Each structure stands twice: as structure tokens, then as C-alpha cells.
Short mmCIF file of C-alpha atoms and ligand atoms in Angstrom, two decimals:
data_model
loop_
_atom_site.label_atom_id
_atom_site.label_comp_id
_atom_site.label_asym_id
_atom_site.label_seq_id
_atom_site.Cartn_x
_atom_site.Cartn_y
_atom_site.Cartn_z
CA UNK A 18 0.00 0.00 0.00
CA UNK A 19 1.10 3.35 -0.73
CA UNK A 20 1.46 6.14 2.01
CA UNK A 21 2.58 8.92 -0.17
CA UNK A 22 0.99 9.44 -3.57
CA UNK A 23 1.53 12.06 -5.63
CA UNK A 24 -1.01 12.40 -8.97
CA UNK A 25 -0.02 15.28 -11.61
CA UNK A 26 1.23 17.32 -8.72
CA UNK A 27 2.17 21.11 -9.49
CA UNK A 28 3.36 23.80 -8.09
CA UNK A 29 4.05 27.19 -9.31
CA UNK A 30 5.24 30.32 -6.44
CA UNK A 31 3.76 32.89 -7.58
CA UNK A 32 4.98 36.47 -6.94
CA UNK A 33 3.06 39.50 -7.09
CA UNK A 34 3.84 43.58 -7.18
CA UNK A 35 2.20 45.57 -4.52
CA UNK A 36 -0.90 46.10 -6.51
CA UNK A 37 -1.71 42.27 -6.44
CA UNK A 38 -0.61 41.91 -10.43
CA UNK A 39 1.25 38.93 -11.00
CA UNK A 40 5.22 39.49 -11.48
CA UNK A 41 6.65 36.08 -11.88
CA UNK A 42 5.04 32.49 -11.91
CA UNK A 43 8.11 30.14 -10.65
CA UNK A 44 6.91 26.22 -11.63
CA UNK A 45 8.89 24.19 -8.83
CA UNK A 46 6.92 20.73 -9.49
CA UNK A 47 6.14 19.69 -12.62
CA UNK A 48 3.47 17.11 -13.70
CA UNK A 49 5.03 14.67 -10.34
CA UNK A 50 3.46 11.54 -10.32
CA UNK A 51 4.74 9.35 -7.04
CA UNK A 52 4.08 6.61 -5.51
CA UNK A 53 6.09 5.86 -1.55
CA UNK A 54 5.29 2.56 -0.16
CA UNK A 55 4.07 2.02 3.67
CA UNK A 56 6.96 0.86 5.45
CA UNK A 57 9.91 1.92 2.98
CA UNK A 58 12.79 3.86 3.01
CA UNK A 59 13.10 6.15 0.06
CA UNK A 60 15.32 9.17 -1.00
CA UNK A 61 14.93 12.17 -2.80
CA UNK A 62 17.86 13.35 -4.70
CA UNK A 63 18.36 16.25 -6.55
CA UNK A 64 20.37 19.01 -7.69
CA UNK A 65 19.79 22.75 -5.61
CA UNK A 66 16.42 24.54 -6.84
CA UNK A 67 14.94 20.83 -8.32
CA UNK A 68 11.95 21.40 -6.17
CA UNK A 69 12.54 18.86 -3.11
CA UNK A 70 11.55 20.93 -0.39
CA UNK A 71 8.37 22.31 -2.39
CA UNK A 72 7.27 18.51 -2.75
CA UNK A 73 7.93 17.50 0.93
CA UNK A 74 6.08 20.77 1.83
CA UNK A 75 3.05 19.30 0.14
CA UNK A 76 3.28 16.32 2.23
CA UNK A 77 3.27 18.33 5.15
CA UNK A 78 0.11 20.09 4.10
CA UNK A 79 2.65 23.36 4.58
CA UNK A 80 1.40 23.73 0.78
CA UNK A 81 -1.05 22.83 -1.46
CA UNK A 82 -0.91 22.04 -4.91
CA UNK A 83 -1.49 24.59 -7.87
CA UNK A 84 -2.82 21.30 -9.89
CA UNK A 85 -3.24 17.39 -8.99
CA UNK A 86 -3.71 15.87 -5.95
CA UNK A 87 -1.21 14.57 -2.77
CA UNK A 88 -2.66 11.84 -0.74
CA UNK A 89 -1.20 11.13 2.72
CA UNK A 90 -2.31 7.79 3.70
CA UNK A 91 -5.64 8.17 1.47
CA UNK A 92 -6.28 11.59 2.83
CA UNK A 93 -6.54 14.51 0.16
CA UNK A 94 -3.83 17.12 1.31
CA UNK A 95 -6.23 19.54 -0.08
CA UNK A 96 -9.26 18.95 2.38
CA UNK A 97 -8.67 21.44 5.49
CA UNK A 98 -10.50 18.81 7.75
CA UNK A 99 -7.40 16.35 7.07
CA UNK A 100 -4.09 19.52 7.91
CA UNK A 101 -4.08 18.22 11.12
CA UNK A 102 -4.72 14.43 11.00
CA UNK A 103 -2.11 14.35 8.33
CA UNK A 104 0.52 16.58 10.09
CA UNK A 105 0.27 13.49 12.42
CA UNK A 106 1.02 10.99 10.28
CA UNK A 107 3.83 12.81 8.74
CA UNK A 108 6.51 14.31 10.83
CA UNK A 109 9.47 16.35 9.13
CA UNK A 110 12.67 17.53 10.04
CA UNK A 111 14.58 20.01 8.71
CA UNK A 112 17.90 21.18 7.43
CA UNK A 113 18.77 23.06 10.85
CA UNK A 114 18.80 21.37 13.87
CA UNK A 115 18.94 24.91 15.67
CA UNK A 116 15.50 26.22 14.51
CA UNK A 117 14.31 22.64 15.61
CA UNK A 118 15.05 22.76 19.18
CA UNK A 119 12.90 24.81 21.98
CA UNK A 120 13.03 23.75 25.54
CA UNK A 121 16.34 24.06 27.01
CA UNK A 122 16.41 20.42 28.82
CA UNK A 123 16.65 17.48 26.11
CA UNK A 124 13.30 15.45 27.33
CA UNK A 125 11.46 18.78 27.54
CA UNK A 126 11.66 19.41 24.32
CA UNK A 127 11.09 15.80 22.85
CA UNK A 128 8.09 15.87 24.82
CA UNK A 129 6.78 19.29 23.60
CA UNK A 130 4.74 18.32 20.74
CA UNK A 131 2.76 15.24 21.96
CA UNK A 132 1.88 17.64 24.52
CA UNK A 133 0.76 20.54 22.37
CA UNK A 134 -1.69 17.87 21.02
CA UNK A 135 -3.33 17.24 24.10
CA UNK A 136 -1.17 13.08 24.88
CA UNK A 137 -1.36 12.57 28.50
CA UNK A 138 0.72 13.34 30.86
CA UNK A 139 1.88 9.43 31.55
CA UNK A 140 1.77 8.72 28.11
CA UNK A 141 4.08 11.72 27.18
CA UNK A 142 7.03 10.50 29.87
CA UNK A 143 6.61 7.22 28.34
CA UNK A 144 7.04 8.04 24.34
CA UNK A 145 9.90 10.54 25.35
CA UNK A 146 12.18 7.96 26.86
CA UNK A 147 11.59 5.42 23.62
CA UNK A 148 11.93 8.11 21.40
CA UNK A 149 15.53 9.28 23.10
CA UNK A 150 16.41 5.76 23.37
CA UNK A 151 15.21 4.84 19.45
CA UNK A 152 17.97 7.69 18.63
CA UNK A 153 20.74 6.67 21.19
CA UNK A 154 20.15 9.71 23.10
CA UNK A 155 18.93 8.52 26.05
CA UNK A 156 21.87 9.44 28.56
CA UNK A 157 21.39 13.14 27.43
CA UNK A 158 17.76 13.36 28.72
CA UNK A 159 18.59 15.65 31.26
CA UNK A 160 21.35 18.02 29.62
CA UNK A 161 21.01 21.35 27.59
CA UNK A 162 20.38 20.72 24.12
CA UNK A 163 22.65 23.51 23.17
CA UNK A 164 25.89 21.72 24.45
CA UNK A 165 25.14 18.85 22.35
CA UNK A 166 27.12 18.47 18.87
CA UNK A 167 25.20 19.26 15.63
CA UNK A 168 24.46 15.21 15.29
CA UNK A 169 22.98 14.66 18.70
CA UNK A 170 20.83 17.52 17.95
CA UNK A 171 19.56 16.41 14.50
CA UNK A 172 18.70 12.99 16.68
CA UNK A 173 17.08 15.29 19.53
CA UNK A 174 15.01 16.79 16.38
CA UNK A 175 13.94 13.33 15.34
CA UNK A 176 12.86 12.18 18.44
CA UNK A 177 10.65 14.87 18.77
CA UNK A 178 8.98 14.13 15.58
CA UNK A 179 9.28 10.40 16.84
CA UNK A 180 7.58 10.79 20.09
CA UNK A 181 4.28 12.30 17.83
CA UNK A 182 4.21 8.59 16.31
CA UNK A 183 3.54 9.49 12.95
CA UNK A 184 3.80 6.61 10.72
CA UNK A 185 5.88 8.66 8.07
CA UNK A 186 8.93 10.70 8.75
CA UNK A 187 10.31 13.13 5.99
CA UNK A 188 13.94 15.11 6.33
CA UNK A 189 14.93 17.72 4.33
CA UNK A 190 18.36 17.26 3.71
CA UNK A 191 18.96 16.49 8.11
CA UNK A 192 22.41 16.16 7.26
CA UNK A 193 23.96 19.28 5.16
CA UNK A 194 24.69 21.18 8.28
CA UNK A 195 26.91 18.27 9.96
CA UNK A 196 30.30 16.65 9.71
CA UNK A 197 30.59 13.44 8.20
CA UNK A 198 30.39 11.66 12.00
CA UNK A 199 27.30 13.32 12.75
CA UNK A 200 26.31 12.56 9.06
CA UNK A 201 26.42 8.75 9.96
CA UNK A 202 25.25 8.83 13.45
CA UNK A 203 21.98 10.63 11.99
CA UNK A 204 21.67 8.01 9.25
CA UNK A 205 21.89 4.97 11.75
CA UNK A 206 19.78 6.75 14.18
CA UNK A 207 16.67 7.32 10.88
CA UNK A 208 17.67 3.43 9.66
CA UNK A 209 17.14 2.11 12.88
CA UNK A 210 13.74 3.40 13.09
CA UNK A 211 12.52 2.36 9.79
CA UNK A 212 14.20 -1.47 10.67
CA UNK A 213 12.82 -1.93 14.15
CA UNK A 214 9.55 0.30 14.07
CA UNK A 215 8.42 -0.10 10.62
CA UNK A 216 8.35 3.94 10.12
CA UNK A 217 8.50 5.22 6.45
CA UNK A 218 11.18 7.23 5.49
CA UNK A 219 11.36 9.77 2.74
CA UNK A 220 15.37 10.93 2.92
CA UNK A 221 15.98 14.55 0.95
CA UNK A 222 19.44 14.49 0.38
CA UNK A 223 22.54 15.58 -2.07
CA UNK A 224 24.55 13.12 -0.21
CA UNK A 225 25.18 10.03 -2.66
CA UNK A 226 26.60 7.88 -0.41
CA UNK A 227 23.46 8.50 1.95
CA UNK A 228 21.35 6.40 -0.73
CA UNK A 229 22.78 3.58 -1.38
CA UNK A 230 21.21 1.29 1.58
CA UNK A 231 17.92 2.62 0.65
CA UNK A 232 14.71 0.78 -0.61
CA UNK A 233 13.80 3.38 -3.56
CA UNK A 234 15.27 6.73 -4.91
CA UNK A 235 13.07 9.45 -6.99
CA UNK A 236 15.56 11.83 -8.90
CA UNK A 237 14.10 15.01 -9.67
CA UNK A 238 15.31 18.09 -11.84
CA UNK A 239 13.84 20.85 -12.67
CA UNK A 240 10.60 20.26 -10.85
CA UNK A 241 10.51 17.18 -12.88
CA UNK A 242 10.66 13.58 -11.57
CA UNK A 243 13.30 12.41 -14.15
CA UNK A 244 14.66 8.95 -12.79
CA UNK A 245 13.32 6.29 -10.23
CA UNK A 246 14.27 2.57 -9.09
CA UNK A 247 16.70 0.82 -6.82
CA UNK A 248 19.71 2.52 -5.89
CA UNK A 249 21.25 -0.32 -7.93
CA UNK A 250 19.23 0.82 -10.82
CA UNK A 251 19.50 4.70 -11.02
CA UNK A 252 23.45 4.63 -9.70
CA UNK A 253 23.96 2.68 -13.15
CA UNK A 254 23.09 5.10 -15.12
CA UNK A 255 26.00 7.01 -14.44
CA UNK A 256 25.85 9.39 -17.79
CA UNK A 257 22.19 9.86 -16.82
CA UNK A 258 22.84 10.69 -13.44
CA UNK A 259 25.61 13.32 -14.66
CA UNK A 260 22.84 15.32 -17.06
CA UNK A 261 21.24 15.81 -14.02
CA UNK A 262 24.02 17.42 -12.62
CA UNK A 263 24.57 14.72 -9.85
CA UNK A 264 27.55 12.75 -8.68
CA UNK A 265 27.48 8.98 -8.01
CA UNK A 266 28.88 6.83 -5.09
CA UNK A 267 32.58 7.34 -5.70
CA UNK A 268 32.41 3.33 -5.74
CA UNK A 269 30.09 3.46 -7.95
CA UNK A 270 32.54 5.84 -10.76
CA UNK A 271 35.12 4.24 -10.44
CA UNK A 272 33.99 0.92 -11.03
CA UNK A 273 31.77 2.55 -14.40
CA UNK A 274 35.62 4.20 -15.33
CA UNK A 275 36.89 0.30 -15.08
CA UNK A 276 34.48 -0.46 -17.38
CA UNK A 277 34.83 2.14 -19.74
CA UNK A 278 38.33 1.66 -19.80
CA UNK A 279 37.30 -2.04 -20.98
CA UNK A 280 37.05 -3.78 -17.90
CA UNK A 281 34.87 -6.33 -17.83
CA UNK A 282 32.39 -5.20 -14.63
CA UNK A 283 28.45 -4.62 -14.11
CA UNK A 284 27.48 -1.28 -13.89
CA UNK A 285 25.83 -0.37 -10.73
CA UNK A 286 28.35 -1.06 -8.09
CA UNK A 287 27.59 0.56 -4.80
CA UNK A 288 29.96 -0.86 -2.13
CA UNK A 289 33.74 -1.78 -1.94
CA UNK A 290 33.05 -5.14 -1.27
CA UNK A 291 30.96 -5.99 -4.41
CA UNK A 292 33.92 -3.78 -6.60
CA UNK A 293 36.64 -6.37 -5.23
CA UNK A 294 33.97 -9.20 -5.93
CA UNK A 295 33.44 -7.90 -9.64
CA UNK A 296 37.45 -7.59 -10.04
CA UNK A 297 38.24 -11.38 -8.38
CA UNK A 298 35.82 -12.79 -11.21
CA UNK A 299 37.93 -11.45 -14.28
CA UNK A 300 41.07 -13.33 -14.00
P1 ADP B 411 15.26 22.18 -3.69
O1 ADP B 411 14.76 21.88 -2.33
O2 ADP B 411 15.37 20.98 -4.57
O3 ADP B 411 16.54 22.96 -3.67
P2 ADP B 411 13.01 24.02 -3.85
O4 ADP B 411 11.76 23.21 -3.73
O5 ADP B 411 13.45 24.77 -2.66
O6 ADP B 411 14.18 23.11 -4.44
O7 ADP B 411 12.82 25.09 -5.01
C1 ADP B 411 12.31 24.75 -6.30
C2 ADP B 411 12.18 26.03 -7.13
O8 ADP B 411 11.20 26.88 -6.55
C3 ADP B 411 13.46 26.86 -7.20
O9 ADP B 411 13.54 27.42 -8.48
C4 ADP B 411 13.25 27.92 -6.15
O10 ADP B 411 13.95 29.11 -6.48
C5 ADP B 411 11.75 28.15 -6.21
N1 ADP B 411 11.20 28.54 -4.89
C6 ADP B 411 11.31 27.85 -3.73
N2 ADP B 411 10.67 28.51 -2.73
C7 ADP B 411 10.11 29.61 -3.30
C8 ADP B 411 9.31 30.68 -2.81
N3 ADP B 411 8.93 30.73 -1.51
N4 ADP B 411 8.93 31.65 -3.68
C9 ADP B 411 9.32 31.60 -4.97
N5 ADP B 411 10.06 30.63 -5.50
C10 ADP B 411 10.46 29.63 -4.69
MG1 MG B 412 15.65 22.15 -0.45
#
């Protein structure tokens, strides 16, 4: 079953003059069709201005569309009555972990948002400790998120959205503000909570190497959805990949340079360990 679905989605921004006249229309999505299965983990790749964010503000209902139609677990994004049931369902977390963070003790500020939608008292304690613990933050419950390092932030940030139990979790590019430890720790910490708790993940990312465990990746360009499959699939098509003014795995390149250079190897390689598999079987 589908979670996400996206049918002839558009978007345009448009920009007006102080008189209300139209000055510029700016089409960030489309024509989108796309389709996110319950339960996966997918990424969203993309070069800068490809219209990423727009489409995971629609899921968000922090849009809605200029033409076609979002459904968030078979509710219309466009029906008011559903902003707030599908808010719930959807939980996203941004860029920044800075403008994320509120309450100056760790657990206070996990547990702000099931309480600003009326969870219990009991039942709020409860989610916030298996939210910090889903993350590995547990042992900071008590400090001041501010101390903590950009990582153990982003994972404070994703608790929070964890402890609303939405079923869906989308992050807009969580990673671009970290170093490459915090980078993995974040990436564990989202993995972990698709694995064990069966939570779909949308990842928005430029990071290649960030999609290559993943279930499914969209490529989009140009508000256009221009590529989708397996990682294997859409890291083969290197040259493809390149038009769209991405980079692959470095794995990946050099094991498509091999084979330009007349090597006999599959395209697609992600890892290290299937490059020195592919090279073993030439002799
Ligand atoms: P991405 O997240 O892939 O970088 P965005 O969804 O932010 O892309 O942007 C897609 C396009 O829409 C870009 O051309 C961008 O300049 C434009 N855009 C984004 N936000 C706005 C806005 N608030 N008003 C006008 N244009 C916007
Ligand atoms: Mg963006």
C-alpha cells in the first residue's frame, strides 16, 4: 500500500507587485506523479532549486498544490479537515537542527509536541524515553540541548517528531549542516527506526553515499521527476545521473571508469566489497 501518492502534482510560487498583479510564476513541481510505499525507506535526490523541499512541503500540508492531488495515507492534502490528522502521520525535520530545538532540557523538548496535542501526561514521559532511546540519546535526557554536537541535535530533532508517532517521517536534507560523523550517526539513528519500528522514510538528500542502503530513490530536476528505481538501478546510469548534474557513489565511478576503460564489470556497483567481488571474477 502506498502512504505517499503524488497524482499530476504542481506547483508554481507565484509572486506578485504591490498592486496584487502577477510578477513572476516560478513552476517548482512539474506534472510529479509518485508513488512511496508504507513501510519503505526512500530518498529524494536532486540538484539545488529541483523542487525537493516544495514537494515535501506538500506532504506536510505546509502547501497545497497549484494542480493534482497529494494523498497522505488516502487523505486529500487539499481537504482542510485532514491539515491536522495528516501533520500526524507525517513528521518532518529540517535542514537546521537549531530552529528545531525549543526547551532548554533534552526530554522537555522531545516531549513538547505530543503535549501541544493534548497526549497525557503518563503517556508523554513514556514516548519521550523510547523516542531518546530509538535515537541513542537517552543518557542526554537531562542536559542542555545547546551543548550537544550538531548530530545529537539532529537525533534530539527526530525524536521529537518520533515521540508524535507518525507513521511517516520526511527530512529535508537532516544532514547538510553536519560533519561526516554526525552525518552517519543521523543516518543509523533514521535506519534504525525504519528497521525496528516499521516507520516510512522519505530521505531529501545531495549526499550520494546516503542512498545507497535505501529501498527506492526518486531523482528530480527541474521540478521534474526524471529517474526512479533501486539505488542499484539509477546509480547505473552514471551518464544519466551526470545530465542531471549529480555525482554517483565514488564506488560506484570508479567501477563505471573500469568499465569504460574495458574492464569487464556490471554497472551499478555501490559498495567496496561488491567492486573487489566484480574484479576477483575477471582473472
Ligand atoms: P530544492 O529543495 O530541490 O533545492 P526548492 O523546492 O526549494 O528546491 O525550489 C524549487 C524552485 O522553486 C526553485 O527554483 C526555487 O527558487 C523556487 N522557490 C522555492 N521557494 C520559493 C518561494 N517561496 N517563492 C518563490 N520561488 C520559490
Ligand atoms: Mg531544499
Amino acid at each position: 500500500m502506498s502512504i505517499i501518492k503524488a497524482k499530476d502534482l504542481v506547483h508554481e510560487y507565484i509572486r506578485r507587485d504591490e498592486d496584487g498583479n502577477v510578477k513572476m510564476i516560478q513552476t517548482a513541481i512539474n506534472h510529479v506523479d509518485m508513488d512511496i510505499e508504507e513501510g519503505s525507506f526512500v530518498a529524494v535526490l536532486g540538484h539545488n532549486g529541483s523542487g525537493k523541499s516544495t514537494f515535501a512541503k506538500h506532504i506536510n500540508v505546509l502547501l497545497s498544490p497549484t494542480e493534482g492531488t497529494v494523498w497522505v495515507d488516502g487523505k486529500d492534502t487539499s481537504n482542510p479537515l485532514f491539515t491536522y490528522p495528516i501533520r500526524r502521520t507525517a513528521g518532518m525535520v529540517f535542514q537546521n537542527p537549531d530552529n528545531q530545538i525549543i526547551a532548554s532540557v533534552v526530554e522537555e523538548d522531545v516531549g513538547f509536541g505530543p503535549e501541544n496535542i493534548g497526549v497525557p501526561t503518563d503517556e508523554i514521559w513514556t514516548r519521550v524515553e523510547e523516542s531518546l532511546k530509538s535515537v541513542g540519546m537517552i543518557k542526554y535526557r537531562t542536559h542542555s540541548p545547546n551543548k550537544l554536537s550538531g548530530g545529537q541535535k539532529q537525533r534530539v530533532a527526530i525524536a521529537g517528531v518520533m515521540a508524535m508517532e507518525p507513521k511517516c517521517i520526511i527530512l529535508d536534507e537532516p544532514t547538510a549542516m553536519l560533519d561526516p560523523n554526525g552525518r552517519k550517526e543521523v543516518l543509523a539513528a533514521v535506519h534504525e527506526l525504519n528497521k525496528k519500528k516499521g516507520v516510512t522514510v522519505i530521505l531529501i538528500t545531495h549526499y550520494m553515499e546516503e542512498v545507497v542502503d535505501c529501498d527506492r530513490v526518486f531523482v528530480m530536476d527541474s521540478g521534474k521527476l526524471v529517474m526512479q528505481g533501486t539505488p542499484k538501478e539509477v546509480f547505473s546510469k552514471v551518464e544519466e545521473l551526470k545530465e542531471h548534474r549529480l555525482d554517483v557513489p565514488q564506488i560506484t565511478l570508479l567501477a563505471h571508469e573500469l568499465k569504460e576503460a574495458g574492464l569487464d564489470i556490471p554497472e551499478g556497483i555501490l559498495t567496496r566489497e561488491e567492486l573487489v567481488e566484480a574484479l576477483c571474477r575477471l582473472s
